[in-house]
């Protein structure tokens, strides 16, 4: 019996994984001698440090649960760059696999730079000093060696408290902030703390200007000292910064200068101590996930890396996510929400970990002015993408998201162009389009943006561009500047459309900013003296309604667009909102010409002869896209369009009404004025508008003869009018050499007639497309019911 | 037995040895005739000077082209010249006498080649005139029977045409005339005495030789590109193993002299400052101070009324302008004629990859010491990193913190015959610690330039590599740059130094270029 019990005990012991937690902690000073450049502020211009205010440290905790070992390092540095990580891994003790070594920086802006081999980044980090990189890496590795050497039986616990107002949103004091103060406590077998780790989100950019060039750990330095003083010998205080992109500190006592820094550091230590004191430490299970994750494409080709390191550390129900950059707090909170939803009891995001890929801002802030959005180089959904990748790494997550759509719609040929039906969510629809027409997207981008930039055609004539010597290719910088300058134009673009463009970017293998610049190419060219690149659309459009229209309502529309394009008819079936068809090109995310499933039609004409819209104004075509998705009747469309503000342009809106169908033209010059049909006929522009040029006036005068003066207008007559050419090429021809498409809409029948003129002299042939199978009577009834 | 004088007549054998007198005379006459003919046909009936037209736009005297072929083939210029100009095959042909027996080749040269013509720079009417030996004359007679050579009667001028080479030639006495232009050759053969340069001209050229391998004179009127600046030019070339030398002289046109007068009117050979040592050293003395030279150069470039001082003062930070502007004005007003510039190296790891440049500005050394020593203390309100002139720890040094690291800190110190202004503080300290070289160069002139291509190339490639890695070099990604760097390094490694001494005097600009290749 005794033997049986012994054998059972041995078997039980063998079956149960070893769970004796070991831990060790150490700190090693890493302060270099003065005389090396500092990181963090561009205004230092790479100048050298002049002294040390307080020392900088590498602090390390070693944890090993018998199966998983990990080094968790926090260094008083501005960031961890790949060169430093690589060097540290070279020298790190081999007891822990490289994928389990977690390097974080507190982000103090008073730490040395000089560890960045890539020249463009040296503008902030200063000249590259290989010997400093070597020194720092060896010192960090030393902290690991010391922590490993100090390992002992240990227990660990954690708790999330509140920091009680130590941080605030630095861009908007009422803006979001992370109130959580995460604390991890590691005790030895005697119950004495050997390490206490705090996680709070706030920029360490608090050193007074008078010490701008001195080393300092900033408020974490005061925190270390105060906490270690409070816990006594043998406890190492660590600080892991959080989603601090837009967060800074707030002195609880309203102090300034060094007093403020000290106040926050010591208050933080006090809060951490209070929370840590209530933590019960146990023998926990550890799990580390490591991923070398591809980054979204960026237009900032000066950033040399295409992938980054993501790590998570799970300690029982605690999830730590190590983010390789500076996420804004909204992203950290969103990630926490996902983690808690997945079943974790506590989550902390640790920014500035393992790599540095600048800022990550949430989509609504992508077009906002300010430093953080301008330093977000991977598109408006990069933060969301990183969150998704973290979710994939969570052992408890069940919803790991979907990949890209496997199946693509098959385009069919219509009127010489392509007709494609898109379905799914906005991102999937964009992806389908981008993947289907990837070659076209890339060719247009090269032709209209990258090519002209490289040739200098779009570069400003002023300094500093004028000083760039000819052997320097300013394209990487110029593209970055151009993309940044185009961001404010996104202000009026809906999130749905942003997702469409993001999908396009992924599908086409281009950065988001490239897709947006492509949308803006027509306007871009108009702001340069070198306007030969191309000009915006001239266009002709008119409608006939009432008894004089054979179908109750007929709209004719030519889009004049001088560049060679792939004509594409896109049928969009969004998950929310109305389905619509737009006639345009492969790449355009807005709408120039379109009709939705309720028969609402919108067509855009910009006024080339008027002053260009301000560069930061959202292009009008993006408002039309929203109208098509939302407007169920003509009145809805007009109501929505009245809310839009634009400097110039005309929009023709038409659709079913109580009495059948009606049309209106909205003339934009700030608040739009609305023009209605006169005796059934409505031209796209007002002939008495002093801003229109003679060519436009001639075309519309010709349209009056062909349409307005007819007793009854059939769709066939509309088609003939759209392809009208005056012999000898005299002014007034409605079909211009640059007409990209001609469309006649019969909204009440859900029909459109489309032609893509070939410009080789051959006859223009229309193809009739039944867009939506809606009974016009029902449409009318619906309108009447409203 | 009596002593009888016996007389024997020869038998049949004796009779065979006897030559009939007639045959002997015929042979003798034949030999005499042949020698006379040879003497006659190779007699020196013409002089080169009779056959060279007067007023040719260019003349090139090559002292002994074929005799000097070994020296030419041995020149290390072949190592660095592009293959399109100096192909290895041509060099090999020179070394192997073009596959022709040396004695044949040697008989085609006797004295210098004279090459002249009018069409510049196409040289398609070049007339080559050279003396040949009697044997050469005879060889030429026999070569005339070759099927490669066609006779061109040319109204009795008896030209010869080598279609495969595109050359017409003729022999007059022991003078060989050749040209690719038949018209040129015909004209040379039909010159009246007053249309020819005359033998004195040829002899004068021969006596003005300075052991060069070639000597050229050019009247620039027919060469529009050159005529805009020069009336006439002269060039001499020496080749000697790893050293090559090109000497050029050009007489400026009145219009060019007038146009460049602001820059050159004070320029005559003078003392040149010895620049700091480095891969590129330039010393300039145009008889103008640096600010005046800058104004003159700007005026030439179409910017009249330019003042260097204004530019320098505009670069001053606003906060230090009140202090620094008068200091700078005082500094500039003390500068003398002459300055030196040196490429001291590069720091590719700086915030912006940058070279280290040392300027030596000629001024009164005593004043330079006073100026540096009298720099006022930095005001308390100025932060240590702000751009404000400040005395270095070492005596007689002033530096100005700028941006980036110490290689971006302009540093002033008395140096040689003036003031040192070095873009790099550490480099300035290094330079001042090194053994000083003489303040002035031995040679006089207006411009002296010395380049060591290998270290310069290394610096440039180190700088360029940083830009290429960041994708900032036009049409050169990292891989393309590395390929280019390899070829540049290879070429630069073949040249030890390039040195130029230029001077201007009374409208004549002289340039003496010396190139030394590696062993």
Coordinates of N, CA and C in Angstrom, one line a residue, chain A residues 589-681:
Chain A
X589 N -12.7 56.7 -55.1 CA -13.5 56.3 -53.9 C -14.7 57.2 -53.7
X590 N -14.6 58.4 -54.2 CA -15.8 59.3 -54.2 C -16.7 58.9 -55.4
X591 N -17.7 59.8 -55.6 CA -18.6 59.6 -56.7 C -18.7 60.8 -57.6
X592 N -18.5 60.6 -58.9 CA -18.7 61.7 -59.8 C -20.1 61.5 -60.5
X593 N -20.5 60.3 -60.7 CA -21.7 60.0 -61.4 C -22.3 58.7 -60.8
X594 N -23.5 58.8 -60.3 CA -24.0 57.6 -59.7 C -25.5 57.6 -59.4
X595 N -26.1 56.4 -59.2 CA -27.5 56.3 -58.8 C -27.7 55.2 -57.8
X596 N -28.5 55.4 -56.8 CA -28.7 54.4 -55.8 C -30.0 53.5 -56.1
X597 N -30.2 52.6 -55.2 CA -31.3 51.6 -55.5 C -32.6 52.2 -55.4
X598 N -32.7 53.4 -54.8 CA -34.0 54.2 -54.7 C -34.2 55.1 -55.9
X599 N -33.2 55.1 -56.8 CA -33.3 56.0 -58.0 C -32.8 57.4 -57.8
X600 N -32.1 57.6 -56.7 CA -31.5 58.9 -56.5 C -30.2 59.0 -57.3
X601 N -30.2 60.1 -58.1 CA -29.0 60.3 -59.0 C -28.2 61.5 -58.5
X602 N -26.9 61.4 -58.5 CA -26.1 62.6 -58.3 C -25.0 62.6 -59.3
X603 N -24.7 63.8 -59.8 CA -23.6 64.1 -60.7 C -22.9 65.3 -60.3
X604 N -21.6 65.3 -60.5 CA -20.8 66.4 -60.1 C -20.2 67.2 -61.2
X605 N -20.2 68.5 -61.2 CA -19.4 69.3 -62.1 C -18.6 70.3 -61.3
X606 N -17.3 70.3 -61.5 CA -16.5 71.3 -60.9 C -16.4 72.5 -61.8
X607 N -16.1 73.7 -61.3 CA -16.1 74.9 -62.1 C -14.6 75.2 -62.3
X608 N -14.1 74.8 -63.4 CA -12.7 75.0 -63.6 C -12.3 76.4 -63.7
X609 N -13.2 77.3 -64.2 CA -12.8 78.7 -64.3 C -12.9 79.4 -63.0
X610 N -13.5 78.8 -62.0 CA -13.5 79.5 -60.7 C -12.2 79.2 -59.9
X611 N -12.0 80.0 -58.9 CA -10.8 79.8 -58.1 C -10.8 78.4 -57.5
X612 N -9.7 77.7 -57.5 CA -9.6 76.4 -56.9 C -10.1 76.4 -55.5
X613 N -10.6 75.2 -55.0 CA -11.0 75.1 -53.6 C -9.7 75.1 -52.8
X614 N -9.8 75.5 -51.5 CA -8.6 75.4 -50.7 C -8.2 74.0 -50.6
X615 N -6.9 73.8 -50.5 CA -6.3 72.5 -50.6 C -6.8 71.6 -49.4
X616 N -7.1 72.2 -48.3 CA -7.5 71.4 -47.1 C -9.0 71.1 -47.1
X617 N -9.7 71.4 -48.2 CA -11.1 71.2 -48.3 C -11.4 69.7 -48.9
X618 N -12.3 69.0 -48.2 CA -12.6 67.7 -48.7 C -13.2 67.8 -50.1
X619 N -12.8 67.0 -51.0 CA -13.4 67.0 -52.4 C -14.8 66.7 -52.3
X620 N -15.6 67.4 -53.2 CA -17.1 67.3 -53.2 C -17.5 65.9 -53.5
X621 N -16.8 65.2 -54.3 CA -17.2 63.8 -54.7 C -17.4 62.9 -53.5
X622 N -16.7 63.2 -52.4 CA -16.9 62.3 -51.2 C -18.2 62.6 -50.5
X623 N -18.8 63.8 -50.7 CA -20.1 64.0 -50.1 C -21.1 63.3 -50.9
X624 N -20.9 63.2 -52.2 CA -21.9 62.5 -53.1 C -22.0 61.0 -52.7
X625 N -20.9 60.4 -52.3 CA -20.9 59.0 -52.0 C -21.8 58.8 -50.8
X626 N -21.7 59.7 -49.8 CA -22.6 59.6 -48.6 C -24.0 59.8 -49.0
X627 N -24.3 60.7 -49.9 CA -25.7 60.9 -50.3 C -26.3 59.6 -50.9
X628 N -25.6 59.0 -51.8 CA -26.1 57.8 -52.4 C -26.4 56.7 -51.4
X629 N -25.6 56.6 -50.4 CA -25.8 55.6 -49.4 C -27.0 55.9 -48.5
X630 N -27.3 57.2 -48.4 CA -28.4 57.5 -47.4 C -29.7 58.0 -48.0
X631 N -29.6 58.7 -49.1 CA -30.8 59.3 -49.6 C -31.8 58.3 -50.2
X632 N -33.0 58.3 -49.7 CA -34.1 57.4 -50.2 C -34.9 58.1 -51.3
X633 N -35.0 59.4 -51.2 CA -35.8 60.2 -52.1 C -35.0 61.4 -52.6
X634 N -35.5 62.1 -53.6 CA -34.9 63.3 -54.1 C -34.8 64.3 -53.0
X635 N -35.8 64.4 -52.1 CA -35.8 65.4 -51.1 C -34.7 65.1 -50.1
X636 N -34.5 63.8 -49.8 CA -33.4 63.4 -48.9 C -32.1 63.9 -49.4
X637 N -31.9 63.7 -50.7 CA -30.7 64.0 -51.4 C -30.4 65.5 -51.3
X638 N -31.4 66.3 -51.5 CA -31.2 67.7 -51.5 C -30.9 68.2 -50.0
X639 N -31.6 67.6 -49.1 CA -31.4 67.9 -47.7 C -30.0 67.6 -47.3
X640 N -29.5 66.5 -47.7 CA -28.1 66.1 -47.3 C -27.1 67.0 -48.1
X641 N -27.4 67.3 -49.3 CA -26.4 68.1 -50.1 C -26.4 69.6 -49.6
X642 N -27.5 70.0 -49.0 CA -27.6 71.4 -48.5 C -26.6 71.5 -47.3
X643 N -26.4 70.4 -46.6 CA -25.5 70.5 -45.4 C -24.0 70.5 -45.8
X644 N -23.7 70.2 -47.0 CA -22.3 70.1 -47.4 C -21.8 71.6 -47.7
X645 N -20.6 71.8 -47.3 CA -20.0 73.1 -47.6 C -18.8 72.9 -48.5
X646 N -18.8 73.7 -49.6 CA -17.7 73.6 -50.6 C -17.5 74.9 -51.2
X647 N -16.3 75.2 -51.6 CA -16.0 76.5 -52.2 C -16.5 76.7 -53.6
X648 N -16.6 75.6 -54.3 CA -17.1 75.7 -55.7 C -17.5 74.4 -56.2
X649 N -18.4 74.4 -57.2 CA -18.8 73.2 -57.9 C -20.3 73.1 -57.9
X650 N -20.8 72.3 -58.9 CA -22.2 72.1 -59.0 C -22.5 70.6 -58.8
X651 N -23.6 70.3 -58.2 CA -24.1 69.0 -58.0 C -25.5 68.9 -58.6
X652 N -25.7 68.0 -59.5 CA -27.1 67.7 -60.0 C -27.6 66.5 -59.2
X653 N -28.7 66.8 -58.5 CA -29.3 65.7 -57.7 C -30.7 65.4 -58.3
X654 N -31.1 64.2 -58.5 CA -32.4 63.9 -59.0 C -33.0 62.6 -58.4
X655 N -34.2 62.4 -58.5 CA -34.8 61.2 -57.9 C -36.3 61.2 -57.8
X656 N -36.9 60.2 -57.4 CA -38.3 60.1 -57.3 C -38.9 61.0 -56.3
X657 N -40.1 61.6 -56.6 CA -40.8 62.5 -55.7 C -42.3 62.0 -55.7
X658 N -43.0 62.8 -54.9 CA -44.5 62.5 -54.9 C -45.1 62.5 -56.3
X659 N -44.6 63.5 -57.1 CA -45.3 63.7 -58.4 C -44.6 62.9 -59.5
X660 N -43.7 62.1 -59.1 CA -42.9 61.3 -60.1 C -41.5 61.4 -59.9
X661 N -40.9 62.5 -60.4 CA -39.5 62.7 -60.2 C -39.1 64.1 -60.4
X662 N -38.0 64.5 -59.8 CA -37.6 65.9 -59.9 C -36.1 66.0 -59.8
X663 N -35.6 67.2 -60.2 CA -34.1 67.4 -60.1 C -33.8 68.7 -59.6
X664 N -32.6 68.9 -59.1 CA -32.2 70.2 -58.6 C -30.7 70.3 -58.8
X665 N -30.2 71.5 -59.0 CA -28.8 71.7 -59.0 C -28.4 72.6 -57.8
X666 N -27.4 72.1 -57.1 CA -26.9 72.9 -56.0 C -25.6 73.5 -56.4
X667 N -25.6 74.8 -56.2 CA -24.4 75.6 -56.7 C -23.6 76.0 -55.4
X668 N -22.4 75.4 -55.3 CA -21.6 75.6 -54.1 C -20.7 76.8 -54.2
X669 N -20.8 77.7 -53.3 CA -19.8 78.7 -53.0 C -19.9 79.0 -51.6
X670 N -19.6 78.1 -50.7 CA -19.9 78.1 -49.3 C -21.2 77.4 -49.1
X671 N -22.2 78.2 -48.6 CA -23.6 77.6 -48.4 C -24.2 77.4 -49.8
X672 N -24.7 76.3 -50.2 CA -25.2 76.1 -51.6 C -26.5 76.8 -51.8
X673 N -26.6 77.3 -53.1 CA -27.9 77.7 -53.5 C -28.5 76.6 -54.4
X674 N -29.9 76.5 -54.4 CA -30.5 75.4 -55.1 C -31.3 76.0 -56.2
X675 N -31.1 75.4 -57.4 CA -31.8 75.8 -58.6 C -32.7 74.6 -59.0
X676 N -33.9 75.0 -59.5 CA -34.9 74.0 -59.9 C -35.1 74.2 -61.4
X677 N -35.8 73.2 -61.9 CA -36.1 73.2 -63.4 C -37.1 74.3 -63.7
X678 N -36.9 74.8 -64.9 CA -37.7 75.8 -65.5 C -38.4 75.1 -66.7
X679 N -39.7 74.9 -66.6 CA -40.5 74.2 -67.6 C -39.9 72.9 -67.9
X680 N -39.5 72.2 -66.9 CA -39.0 70.8 -67.0 C -37.5 70.7 -67.2
X681 N -36.9 71.7 -67.8 CA -35.5 71.6 -68.1 C -34.6 72.2 -67.0

